[in-house]
PDB file of C-alpha atoms in Angstrom:
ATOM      1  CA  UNK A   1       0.000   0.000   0.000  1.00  0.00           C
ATOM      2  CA  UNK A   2       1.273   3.605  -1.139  1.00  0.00           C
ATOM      3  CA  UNK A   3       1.151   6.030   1.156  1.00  0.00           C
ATOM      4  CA  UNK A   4       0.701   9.413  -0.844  1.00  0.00           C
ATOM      5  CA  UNK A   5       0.505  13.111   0.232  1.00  0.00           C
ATOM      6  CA  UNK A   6      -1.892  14.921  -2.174  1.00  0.00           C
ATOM      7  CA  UNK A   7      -0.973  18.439  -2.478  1.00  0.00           C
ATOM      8  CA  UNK A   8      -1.939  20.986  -5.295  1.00  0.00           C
ATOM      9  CA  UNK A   9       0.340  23.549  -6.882  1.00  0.00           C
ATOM     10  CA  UNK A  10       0.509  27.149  -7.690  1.00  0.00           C
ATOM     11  CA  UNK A  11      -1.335  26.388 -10.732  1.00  0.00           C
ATOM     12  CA  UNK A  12      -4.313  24.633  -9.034  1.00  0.00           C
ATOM     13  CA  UNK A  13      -3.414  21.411 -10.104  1.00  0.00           C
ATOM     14  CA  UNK A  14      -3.339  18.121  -7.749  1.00  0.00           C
ATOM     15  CA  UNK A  15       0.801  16.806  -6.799  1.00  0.00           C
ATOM     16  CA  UNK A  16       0.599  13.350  -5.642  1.00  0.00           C
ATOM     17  CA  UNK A  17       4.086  13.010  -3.411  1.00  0.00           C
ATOM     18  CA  UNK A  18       4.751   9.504  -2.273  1.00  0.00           C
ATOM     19  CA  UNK A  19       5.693   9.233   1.296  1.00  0.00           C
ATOM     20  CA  UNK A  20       6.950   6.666   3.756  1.00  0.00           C
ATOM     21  CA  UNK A  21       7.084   6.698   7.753  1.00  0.00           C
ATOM     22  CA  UNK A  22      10.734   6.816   8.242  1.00  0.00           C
ATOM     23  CA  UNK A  23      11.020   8.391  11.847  1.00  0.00           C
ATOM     24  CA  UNK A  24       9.766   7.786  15.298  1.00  0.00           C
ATOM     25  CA  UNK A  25       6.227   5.672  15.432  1.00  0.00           C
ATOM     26  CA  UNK A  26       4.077   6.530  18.374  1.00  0.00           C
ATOM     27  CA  UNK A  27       4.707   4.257  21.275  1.00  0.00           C
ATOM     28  CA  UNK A  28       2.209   1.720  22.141  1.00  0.00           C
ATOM     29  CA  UNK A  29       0.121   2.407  25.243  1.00  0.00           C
ATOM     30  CA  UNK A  30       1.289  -0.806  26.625  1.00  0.00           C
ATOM     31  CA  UNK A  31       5.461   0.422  26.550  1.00  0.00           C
ATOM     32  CA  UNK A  32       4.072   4.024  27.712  1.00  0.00           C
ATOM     33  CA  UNK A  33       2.912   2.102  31.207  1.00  0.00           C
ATOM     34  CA  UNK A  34       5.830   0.398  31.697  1.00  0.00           C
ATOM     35  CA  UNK A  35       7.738   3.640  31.019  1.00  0.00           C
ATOM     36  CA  UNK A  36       5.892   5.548  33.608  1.00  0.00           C
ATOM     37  CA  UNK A  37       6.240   2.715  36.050  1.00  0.00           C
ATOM     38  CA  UNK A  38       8.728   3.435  38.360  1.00  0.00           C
ATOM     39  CA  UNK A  39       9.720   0.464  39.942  1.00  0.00           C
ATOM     40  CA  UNK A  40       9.555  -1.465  36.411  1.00  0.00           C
ATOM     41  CA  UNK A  41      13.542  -2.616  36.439  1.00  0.00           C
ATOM     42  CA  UNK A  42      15.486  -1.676  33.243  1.00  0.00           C
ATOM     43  CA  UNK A  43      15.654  -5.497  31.992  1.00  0.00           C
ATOM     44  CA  UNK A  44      11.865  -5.337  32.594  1.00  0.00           C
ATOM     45  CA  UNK A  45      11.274  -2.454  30.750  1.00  0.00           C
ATOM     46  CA  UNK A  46      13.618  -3.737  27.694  1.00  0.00           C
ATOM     47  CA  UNK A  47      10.839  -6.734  27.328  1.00  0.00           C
ATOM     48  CA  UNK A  48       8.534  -4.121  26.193  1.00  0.00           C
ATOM     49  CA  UNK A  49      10.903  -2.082  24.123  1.00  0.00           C
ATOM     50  CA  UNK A  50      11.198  -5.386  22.078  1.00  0.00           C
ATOM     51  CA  UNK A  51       7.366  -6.303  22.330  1.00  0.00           C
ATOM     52  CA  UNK A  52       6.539  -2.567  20.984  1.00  0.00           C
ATOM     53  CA  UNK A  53       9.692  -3.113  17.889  1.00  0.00           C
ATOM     54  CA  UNK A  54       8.510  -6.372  16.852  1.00  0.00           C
ATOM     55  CA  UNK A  55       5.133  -4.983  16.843  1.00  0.00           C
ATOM     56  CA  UNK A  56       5.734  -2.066  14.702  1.00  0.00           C
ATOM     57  CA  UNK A  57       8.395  -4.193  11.437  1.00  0.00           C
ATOM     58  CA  UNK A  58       5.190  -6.322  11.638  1.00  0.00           C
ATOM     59  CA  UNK A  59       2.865  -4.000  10.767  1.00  0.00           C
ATOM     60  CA  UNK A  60       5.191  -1.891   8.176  1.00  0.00           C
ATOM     61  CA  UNK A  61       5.493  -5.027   6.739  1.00  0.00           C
ATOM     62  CA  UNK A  62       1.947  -6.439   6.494  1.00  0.00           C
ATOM     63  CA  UNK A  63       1.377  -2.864   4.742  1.00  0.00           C
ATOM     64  CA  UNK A  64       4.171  -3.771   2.384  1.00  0.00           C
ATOM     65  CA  UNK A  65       5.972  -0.729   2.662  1.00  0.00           C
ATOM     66  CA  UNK A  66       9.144  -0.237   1.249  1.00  0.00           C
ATOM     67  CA  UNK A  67      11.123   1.348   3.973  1.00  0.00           C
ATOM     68  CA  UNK A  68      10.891  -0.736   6.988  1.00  0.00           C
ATOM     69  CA  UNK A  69      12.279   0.671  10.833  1.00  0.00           C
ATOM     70  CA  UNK A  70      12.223   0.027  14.353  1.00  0.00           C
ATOM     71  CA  UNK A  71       9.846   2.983  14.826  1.00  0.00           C
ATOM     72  CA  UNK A  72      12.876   4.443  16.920  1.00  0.00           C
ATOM     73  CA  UNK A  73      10.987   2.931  20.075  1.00  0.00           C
ATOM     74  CA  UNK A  74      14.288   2.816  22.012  1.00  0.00           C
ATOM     75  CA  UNK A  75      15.355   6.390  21.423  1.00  0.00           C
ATOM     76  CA  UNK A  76      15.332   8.372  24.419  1.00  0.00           C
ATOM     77  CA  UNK A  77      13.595  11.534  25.139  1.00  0.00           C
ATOM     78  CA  UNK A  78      12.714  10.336  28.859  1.00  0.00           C
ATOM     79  CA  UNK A  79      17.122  10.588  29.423  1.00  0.00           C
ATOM     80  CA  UNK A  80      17.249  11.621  33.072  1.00  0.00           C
ATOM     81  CA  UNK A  81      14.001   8.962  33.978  1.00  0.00           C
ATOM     82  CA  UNK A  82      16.649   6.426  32.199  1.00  0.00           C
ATOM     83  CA  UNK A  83      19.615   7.377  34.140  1.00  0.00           C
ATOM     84  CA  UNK A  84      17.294   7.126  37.333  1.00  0.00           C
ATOM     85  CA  UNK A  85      16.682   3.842  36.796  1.00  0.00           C
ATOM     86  CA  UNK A  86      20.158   2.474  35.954  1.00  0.00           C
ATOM     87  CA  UNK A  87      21.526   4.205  39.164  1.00  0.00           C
ATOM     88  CA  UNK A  88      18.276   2.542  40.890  1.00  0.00           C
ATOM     89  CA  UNK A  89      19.785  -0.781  39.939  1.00  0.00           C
ATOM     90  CA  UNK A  90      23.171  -0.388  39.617  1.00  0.00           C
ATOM     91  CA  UNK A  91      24.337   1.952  42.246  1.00  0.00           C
ATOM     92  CA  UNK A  92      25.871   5.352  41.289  1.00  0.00           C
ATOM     93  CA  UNK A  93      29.139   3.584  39.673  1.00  0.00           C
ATOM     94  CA  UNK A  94      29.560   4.378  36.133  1.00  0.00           C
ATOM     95  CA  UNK A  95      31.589   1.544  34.057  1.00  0.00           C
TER      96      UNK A  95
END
């Protein structure tokens, strides 16, 4: 399935531009929880990272796109909640 943005010109006629989801892919509810749990342990929380990644190349590929990600799932905007955590479980020792 094409995905398509459908624009139209300075001369009033329609632009079809192809487009693909190549960046981050909303989270699903289920990872969001276990983010905002705070006594979820880092290994726990990496279960759902890899629940919410498989979940997302599964659907990019049932839509037969051509560009196929990870939905960038594991990138971090929460930094300092991650940092929490690993010193949570780890001490305050950085290897």
């Amino acid at each position: 399935m094409l995905n398509a943005l459908f624009l139209r010109n300075e001369a009033g006629l329609h632009v079809t531009i192809p487009t693909e989801p190549v960046g981050s892919i909303p989270r699903p509810r289920a990872l969001l929880n276990a983010i905002s749990e705070k006594s979820c342990t880092f290994s726990e929380l990496n279960v759902f990272y890899e629940d919410a990644i498989r979940d997302t190349i599964a659907r990019f590929e049932a839509t037969g796109s051509p560009v196929i990600t990870d939905g960038e799932h594991r990138k971090i905007a929460q930094f300092l909640d991650i940092q929490c955590r690993w010193i949570a479980e780890h001490g305050n020792r950085w290897i």
